[in-house]
Coordinates of C-alpha atoms and ligand atoms in Angstrom, one line a residue:
X822 CA -43.7 62.2 -12.2
X823 CA -41.5 59.2 -13.2
X824 CA -39.0 57.0 -11.5
X825 CA -38.9 56.2 -7.8
X826 CA -40.8 59.4 -6.9
X827 CA -43.5 58.5 -9.4
X828 CA -43.8 55.0 -8.0
X829 CA -44.0 56.4 -4.5
X830 CA -46.7 58.8 -5.6
X831 CA -48.8 56.1 -7.2
X832 CA -48.7 54.0 -4.1
X833 CA -49.5 56.9 -1.8
X834 CA -52.5 57.7 -4.0
X835 CA -53.7 54.1 -3.8
X836 CA -53.2 54.1 0.0
X837 CA -54.7 57.6 0.4
X838 CA -51.6 58.5 2.4
X839 CA -50.4 62.2 2.3
X840 CA -46.9 62.1 0.9
X841 CA -44.3 64.9 0.8
X842 CA -41.0 65.7 -0.7
X843 CA -39.0 67.3 2.2
X844 CA -35.7 68.9 3.2
X845 CA -32.8 69.6 1.0
X846 CA -34.4 68.2 -2.1
X847 CA -37.1 70.9 -2.1
X848 CA -34.5 73.6 -1.4
X849 CA -32.3 72.4 -4.3
X850 CA -35.3 72.0 -6.7
X851 CA -36.3 75.6 -6.1
X852 CA -32.6 76.7 -6.5
X853 CA -32.4 74.6 -9.7
X854 CA -29.4 72.8 -8.2
X855 CA -28.9 69.1 -8.7
X856 CA -30.9 67.1 -6.2
X857 CA -28.6 64.5 -4.5
X858 CA -30.6 62.9 -1.7
X859 CA -34.4 62.5 -1.9
X860 CA -36.2 62.5 1.4
X861 CA -39.9 61.7 1.5
X862 CA -42.2 62.1 4.5
X863 CA -45.5 60.4 4.9
X864 CA -48.3 61.1 7.3
X865 CA -48.7 57.5 8.3
X866 CA -46.6 54.4 8.6
X867 CA -43.3 54.9 6.7
X868 CA -42.0 51.4 7.3
X869 CA -45.2 49.7 6.0
X870 CA -45.3 52.1 3.1
X871 CA -41.6 51.5 2.3
X872 CA -42.1 47.8 2.3
X873 CA -45.0 47.9 -0.1
X874 CA -43.0 50.3 -2.4
X875 CA -40.0 48.1 -2.3
X876 CA -42.2 45.2 -3.4
X877 CA -43.9 47.0 -6.2
X878 CA -40.8 48.7 -7.5
X879 CA -38.3 45.9 -7.0
X880 CA -36.2 48.1 -4.6
X881 CA -33.9 46.9 -1.9
X882 CA -35.0 48.1 1.5
X883 CA -33.4 48.7 4.9
X884 CA -35.7 49.6 7.6
X885 CA -35.0 51.3 10.9
X886 CA -38.2 50.3 12.7
X887 CA -37.2 52.1 15.9
X888 CA -36.9 55.5 14.1
X889 CA -39.8 54.7 11.7
X890 CA -37.6 55.3 8.7
X891 CA -36.7 53.3 5.6
X892 CA -34.1 53.6 2.9
X893 CA -34.9 52.2 -0.5
X894 CA -32.4 51.5 -3.3
X895 CA -33.9 51.2 -6.7
X896 CA -32.6 49.2 -9.6
X897 CA -30.3 51.7 -11.4
X898 CA -29.0 53.1 -8.1
X899 CA -31.5 55.8 -7.1
X900 CA -32.0 56.2 -3.3
X901 CA -35.0 57.2 -1.5
X902 CA -35.4 57.9 2.2
X903 CA -38.9 57.6 3.6
X904 CA -39.8 58.8 7.2
X905 CA -43.0 59.3 9.0
X906 CA -43.8 62.9 9.7
X907 CA -42.9 63.6 13.3
X908 CA -42.3 66.1 16.0
X909 CA -39.3 66.2 18.2
X910 CA -38.8 67.3 21.8
X911 CA -35.4 67.9 23.3
X912 CA -35.0 67.0 26.9
X913 CA -31.7 68.9 27.1
X914 CA -29.3 70.6 24.8
X915 CA -27.5 68.3 22.3
X916 CA -29.4 65.2 23.6
X917 CA -31.1 63.0 21.0
X918 CA -34.7 64.2 20.6
X919 CA -37.8 62.4 21.8
X920 CA -39.8 61.6 18.7
X921 CA -43.5 61.4 18.3
X922 CA -46.0 61.2 15.5
X923 CA -47.3 64.5 14.1
X924 CA -48.6 66.1 10.9
X925 CA -46.4 67.8 8.2
X926 CA -46.6 71.2 9.8
X927 CA -45.0 70.1 13.1
X928 CA -42.5 68.0 11.1
X929 CA -41.4 71.2 9.2
X930 CA -41.4 73.2 12.4
X931 CA -38.7 70.9 14.0
X932 CA -36.2 71.6 11.2
X933 CA -33.1 73.7 11.2
X934 CA -33.5 76.5 8.7
X935 CA -36.4 78.1 6.8
X936 CA -34.7 77.0 3.5
X937 CA -34.8 73.4 4.7
X938 CA -38.3 73.6 6.2
X939 CA -40.4 73.4 3.1
X940 CA -42.3 70.5 1.6
X941 CA -43.9 69.7 -1.7
X942 CA -47.0 67.6 -1.3
X943 CA -46.8 65.1 -4.1
X944 CA -49.8 62.9 -3.2
X945 CA -52.7 62.8 -3.3
X946 CA -54.0 65.4 -5.7
X947 CA -52.0 68.1 -7.6
X948 CA -48.5 68.8 -6.2
X949 CA -48.1 72.0 -4.2
X950 CA -45.5 73.7 -2.1
X951 CA -45.8 74.1 1.7
X952 CA -43.6 77.0 2.9
X953 CA -44.8 78.0 6.4
X954 CA -41.6 79.8 7.5
X955 CA -40.8 81.9 4.4
X956 CA -38.1 79.5 3.0
X957 CA -38.7 80.7 -0.6
X958 CA -38.2 84.4 0.4
X959 CA -35.0 83.4 2.2
X960 CA -33.8 81.5 -0.9
X961 CA -34.4 84.6 -3.0
X962 CA -32.6 86.9 -0.6
X963 CA -29.8 84.5 0.2
X964 CA -30.4 84.1 3.9
X965 CA -29.8 81.2 6.3
X966 CA -32.4 81.7 9.0
X967 CA -33.3 79.5 12.0
X968 CA -36.9 79.0 12.9
X969 CA -36.7 79.8 16.6
X970 CA -34.4 80.9 19.4
X971 CA -34.1 77.4 21.0
X972 CA -33.0 75.8 17.8
X973 CA -29.2 76.0 18.4
X974 CA -29.7 74.9 22.0
X975 CA -31.7 71.8 21.0
X976 CA -29.2 70.9 18.3
X977 CA -25.9 72.8 18.5
X978 CA -24.6 71.0 15.4
X979 CA -26.9 73.4 13.5
X980 CA -24.2 76.1 14.0
X981 CA -21.9 74.2 11.7
X982 CA -24.8 73.5 9.3
X983 CA -25.5 77.3 9.1
X984 CA -21.9 77.9 8.0
X985 CA -22.0 75.0 5.6
X986 CA -25.2 76.1 3.8
X987 CA -24.1 79.8 3.8
X988 CA -20.8 78.8 2.3
X989 CA -22.2 76.4 -0.2
X990 CA -24.9 78.7 -1.5
X991 CA -23.1 82.0 -1.0
X992 CA -25.7 83.0 1.5
X993 CA -25.4 85.0 4.7
X994 CA -26.4 84.0 8.2
X995 CA -29.3 86.2 9.3
X996 CA -28.5 88.5 12.2
X997 CA -30.9 87.1 14.8
X998 CA -29.8 83.6 13.9
X999 CA -26.2 84.6 14.5
X1000 CA -27.1 86.1 17.9
X1001 CA -29.0 82.9 18.9
X1002 CA -26.0 80.7 17.9
X1003 CA -23.7 83.0 19.9
X1004 CA -26.0 82.8 22.9
X1005 CA -26.2 79.0 22.7
X1006 CA -22.4 78.9 22.7
X1007 CA -22.2 81.3 25.6
X1008 CA -24.5 79.0 27.5
X1009 CA -22.1 76.1 26.7
X1010 CA -24.5 74.2 24.5
X1011 CA -21.5 72.9 22.6
X1012 CA -20.3 71.0 25.6
X1013 CA -23.0 68.4 24.9
X1014 CA -21.8 67.6 21.3
X1015 CA -19.8 64.4 21.3
X1016 CA -16.4 64.3 19.6
X1017 CA -17.7 62.1 16.8
X1018 CA -20.6 64.4 15.9
X1019 CA -18.2 67.4 16.1
X1020 CA -15.7 65.7 13.8
X1021 CA -18.5 64.7 11.4
X1022 CA -19.7 68.3 11.1
X1023 CA -16.2 69.7 10.6
X1024 CA -15.5 67.0 8.0
X1025 CA -18.7 67.8 6.1
X1026 CA -17.9 71.5 6.2
X1027 CA -14.3 71.0 5.0
X1028 CA -15.4 68.6 2.3
X1029 CA -17.0 71.5 0.3
X1030 CA -15.2 74.1 -1.6
X1031 CA -14.3 77.6 -0.3
X1032 CA -12.9 76.4 3.0
X1033 CA -11.5 79.9 3.8
X1034 CA -15.0 81.3 3.6
X1035 CA -16.3 78.5 5.6
X1036 CA -13.7 79.2 8.4
X1037 CA -14.6 82.9 8.2
X1038 CA -18.3 82.1 8.7
X1039 CA -17.5 79.8 11.6
X1040 CA -15.4 82.5 13.2
X1041 CA -18.2 85.1 12.9
X1042 CA -20.5 82.8 14.7
X1043 CA -17.8 82.1 17.4
X1044 CA -18.0 78.3 16.5
X1045 CA -14.3 77.9 16.0
X1046 CA -13.5 79.1 19.5
X1047 CA -16.3 77.0 20.9
X1048 CA -14.5 73.9 19.5
X1049 CA -11.3 75.1 21.1
X1050 CA -10.2 78.5 22.3
X1051 CA -7.0 78.2 20.2
X1052 CA -9.0 78.0 17.0
X1053 CA -9.4 81.7 16.0
X1054 CA -9.1 81.5 12.2
X1055 CA -6.6 84.4 11.8
X1056 CA -5.7 85.7 8.3
X1057 CA -2.8 83.2 8.1
X1058 CA -5.2 80.4 8.5
X1059 CA -7.7 81.6 6.0
X1060 CA -4.9 82.3 3.5
X1061 CA -3.6 78.8 4.2
X1062 CA -7.0 77.2 3.6
X1063 CA -7.2 78.9 0.2
X1064 CA -3.7 77.7 -0.7
X1065 CA -4.6 74.2 0.6
X1066 CA -7.5 74.1 -1.8
X1067 CA -5.3 75.0 -4.8
X1068 CA -2.6 72.5 -3.7
X1069 CA -5.2 69.8 -3.3
X1070 CA -6.5 70.5 -6.8
X1071 CA -3.0 70.2 -8.3
X1072 CA -2.5 66.8 -6.5
X1073 CA -5.8 65.0 -6.9
X1074 CA -6.4 61.9 -4.8
X1075 CA -3.7 62.7 -2.4
X1076 CA -5.5 64.6 0.3
X1077 CA -8.9 64.7 2.1
X1078 CA -10.7 66.8 4.6
X1079 CA -8.0 66.2 7.3
X1080 CA -5.6 68.5 5.3
X1081 CA -8.0 71.4 6.1
X1082 CA -8.3 70.5 9.8
X1083 CA -4.5 70.8 10.1
X1084 CA -4.4 74.1 8.3
X1085 CA -7.4 75.3 10.4
X1086 CA -5.4 74.4 13.5
X1087 CA -2.6 76.5 12.1
X1088 CA 0.0 77.6 14.6
X1089 CA -1.5 76.0 17.7
X1090 CA 0.6 74.9 20.6
X1091 CA 1.3 71.2 21.3
X1092 CA -1.1 71.4 24.2
X1093 CA -3.9 72.9 22.1
X1094 CA -3.3 70.4 19.3
X1095 CA -3.8 67.6 21.9
X1096 CA -7.0 69.3 23.1
X1097 CA -8.3 69.7 19.6
X1098 CA -7.5 66.1 18.7
X1099 CA -9.4 64.9 21.8
X1100 CA -12.3 67.2 21.3
X1101 CA -13.0 66.0 17.8
X1102 CA -12.2 62.4 18.7
X1103 CA -9.4 61.8 16.2
X1104 CA -8.1 58.3 16.2
X1105 CA -5.0 56.4 14.9
X1106 CA -3.1 58.1 12.1
X1107 CA -5.0 61.4 12.2
X1108 CA -4.6 61.5 16.0
X1109 CA -0.8 61.2 15.8
X1110 CA -0.6 63.6 12.9
X1111 CA -2.5 66.3 14.8
X1112 CA -0.3 65.7 17.9
X1113 CA 2.9 66.3 16.0
X1114 CA 1.7 69.1 13.8
X1115 CA 3.1 71.9 15.9
X1116 CA 6.5 70.4 16.1
X1117 CA 6.5 69.5 12.4
X1118 CA 5.7 73.1 11.5
X1119 CA 8.5 74.3 13.8
X1120 CA 11.0 71.9 12.3
X1121 CA 10.0 72.8 8.7
X1122 CA 10.3 76.5 9.5
X1123 CA 13.8 75.9 11.0
X1124 CA 14.9 73.7 8.1
X1125 CA 13.1 75.4 5.3
X1126 CA 16.2 75.2 3.1
X1127 CA 16.8 71.5 3.5
X1128 CA 13.3 70.3 3.0
X1129 CA 13.4 67.2 0.8
X1130 CA 12.6 63.5 0.5
X1131 CA 14.8 62.5 3.4
X1132 CA 12.8 64.5 5.9
X1133 CA 9.6 63.1 4.5
X1134 CA 11.0 59.6 4.8
X1135 CA 12.6 60.0 8.3
X1136 CA 9.4 61.5 9.7
X1137 CA 7.1 59.2 7.6
X1138 CA 5.1 62.3 6.6
X1139 CA 1.8 61.7 5.0
X1140 CA 0.8 63.6 1.8
X1141 CA -1.8 65.5 3.9
X1142 CA 0.8 66.7 6.3
X1143 CA 3.1 67.8 3.5
X1144 CA 0.2 69.6 1.7
X1145 CA -1.0 71.2 5.0
X1146 CA 2.5 72.5 5.8
X1147 CA 3.0 73.7 2.3
X1148 CA -0.3 75.6 2.4
X1149 CA 0.1 77.0 5.9
X1150 CA 3.8 78.0 5.6
X1151 CA 3.7 79.5 2.1
X1152 CA 7.0 80.6 0.6
X1153 CA 9.8 79.8 0.9
X1154 CA 9.1 76.4 2.5
X1155 CA 5.7 76.0 0.7
X1156 CA 6.9 75.5 -2.8
X1157 CA 9.6 73.1 -1.7
X1158 CA 7.1 71.1 0.2
X1159 CA 4.8 71.0 -2.8
X1160 CA 7.7 69.7 -4.9
X1161 CA 8.2 67.1 -2.3
X1162 CA 4.5 66.2 -2.6
X1163 CA 4.8 65.8 -6.3
X1164 CA 7.9 63.7 -6.0
X1165 CA 6.0 61.1 -4.0
X1166 CA 4.6 59.9 -7.3
X1167 CA 8.1 59.0 -8.4
X1168 CA 9.2 55.5 -7.5
X1169 CA 12.3 53.4 -8.4
X1170 CA 12.4 51.3 -11.5
X1171 CA 15.1 49.1 -9.9
X1172 CA 15.0 46.7 -7.0
X1173 CA 17.2 44.8 -4.6
X1174 CA 17.6 42.0 -7.2
X1175 CA 19.2 44.4 -9.6
X1176 CA 21.8 45.3 -7.0
X1177 CA 22.5 41.7 -6.2
X1178 CA 22.9 40.9 -9.9
X1179 CA 25.4 43.8 -10.1
X1180 CA 27.5 42.2 -7.4
X1181 CA 26.4 44.0 -4.3
X1182 CA 26.5 41.5 -1.4
X1183 CA 23.2 40.8 0.3
X1184 CA 22.5 42.8 3.5
X1185 CA 21.0 46.0 4.9
X1186 CA 23.1 48.2 2.7
X1187 CA 20.9 47.2 -0.2
X1188 CA 17.8 48.8 1.4
X1189 CA 19.8 51.9 2.4
X1190 CA 21.2 52.3 -1.1
X1191 CA 17.8 52.0 -2.7
X1192 CA 16.4 54.7 -0.3
X1193 CA 19.3 57.0 -1.2
X1194 CA 18.7 56.4 -4.9
X1195 CA 15.0 57.2 -4.5
X1196 CA 15.8 60.4 -2.7
X1197 CA 18.2 61.4 -5.4
X1198 CA 15.7 60.6 -8.1
X1199 CA 13.0 62.5 -6.3
X1200 CA 15.3 65.5 -5.8
X1201 CA 16.2 65.4 -9.5
X1202 CA 19.9 64.8 -8.7
X1203 CA 19.9 61.8 -11.0
X1204 CA 18.0 60.8 -14.1
X1205 CA 16.1 57.6 -14.6
X1206 CA 18.9 56.0 -16.6
X1207 CA 21.4 56.4 -13.7
X1208 CA 19.4 54.7 -11.0
X1209 CA 21.4 51.4 -11.0
X1210 CA 24.8 53.0 -11.3
X1211 CA 24.0 55.4 -8.4
X1212 CA 22.6 52.6 -6.3
X1213 CA 25.6 50.4 -6.8
X1214 CA 27.9 53.3 -6.0
X1215 CA 25.9 54.1 -2.9
X1216 CA 25.9 50.5 -1.7
X1217 CA 29.6 49.9 -2.3
X1218 CA 30.5 53.3 -0.9
X1219 CA 28.9 52.2 2.3
X1220 CA 31.2 49.2 2.5
X1221 CA 34.3 51.2 2.5
Ligands
CTP2451 N1 -32.3 68.6 9.6 C1 -32.5 69.4 10.7 N2 -31.5 69.6 11.7 C2 -30.4 68.8 11.6 C3 -30.2 68.0 10.5 C4 -31.2 67.9 9.5 O1 -33.5 70.1 10.8 N3 -29.4 69.0 12.5 C5 -33.4 68.5 8.6 C6 -33.4 69.6 7.6 O2 -34.7 69.8 7.2 C7 -32.6 68.9 6.4 C8 -33.1 67.5 6.5 O3 -33.2 67.3 7.9 O4 -33.0 69.5 5.2 C9 -32.1 66.5 5.9 O5 -30.8 66.6 6.5 P1 -29.5 66.4 5.7 O6 -29.6 65.2 4.9 O7 -28.4 66.5 6.7 O8 -29.4 67.7 4.9 P2 -30.0 68.1 3.4 O9 -30.9 69.3 3.6 O10 -30.4 67.0 2.6 O11 -28.7 68.8 2.8 P3 -27.4 68.3 2.1 O12 -27.6 68.9 0.8 O13 -26.3 69.0 2.9 O14 -27.4 66.8 2.2

């Protein structure tokens, strides 16, 4: 073993402290997928261990003494999280757990799914796999399985996580796990999830590919309706999510996860949009965009034939709203909206000074003429070479 894990192993051997690779890294190693985050668990004092490791390996350390965890950043950029093995008890559904020291078995038993509840003991002695819940079997059969019935009550965000792993890995959610999640929802376990946590889970889910499948999985679990009864993921929404993914890939850098939240909301009423915005604690720009989404869709449907840069400017539409509407509405408005999205890349090569130099008197008409010219350029009504001529005409035309 080399690198940061090798250094951690050497230190653990010297300190005679049992050290484990845990969580997603074990799952991804067994699946031969790239390992992104490395989590280590130590039976002992993680903070003390992390500090020694940082000293010997020249890593930067941030410690959360209260949680008994440290994050190390090694020269070269590698990151390592170290935690003390622990058990968790939940006083009530969705509450943060009470944490206490425990051995690796209890540490694995508090985890979400069998495929995430494996560990590789890396020190001392020869490395070996600990798999008390049959994680390897579930990796082979493609199954997301919770460890026990109370799991989705203790931490209802695991319902989103189930959909996220099933979607990412192409797995299915095991029948009993599905029933446990539905039961937790029926008993209103979701009520205890804060808006921030809810939004974070939805953002994580919609940051990975195959959003249509992700929405389908959420729907089978009843999670969408638990976020809000208006979220039912009908076919139009799932089609829209697939389209949104294709549109986003044609316009890289213009959109993020919020595009998918709008499409997921689909044809909700204004009242429902306001509820959803509140439930997932949207703020500022995203909040106002969600609130006006139903009326925007209605307007774009009504004015499908006249969709163009002037609507985008008048309504100050963001690229995400344009992309979401394009995806959800589909033809005939969709392609027009996508053209509009593309046209946002086009900007004027002239400015107010050029108009002043051409004899247009200073005043608000200059700004208006430039806007009209930009619209014309974006709509393809004029070519680049005609910008100044058009702008001057527009400005002088306004004086008459
Ligand atoms: N975990 C859990 N319940 C949660 C969150 C996390 O049991 N609600 C445990 C799982 O064992 C998980 C580990 O903590 O593997 C680390 O969590 P996280 O970093 O969220 O997930 P990863 O498994 O690393 O997966 P990803 O690839 O999505 O980062």
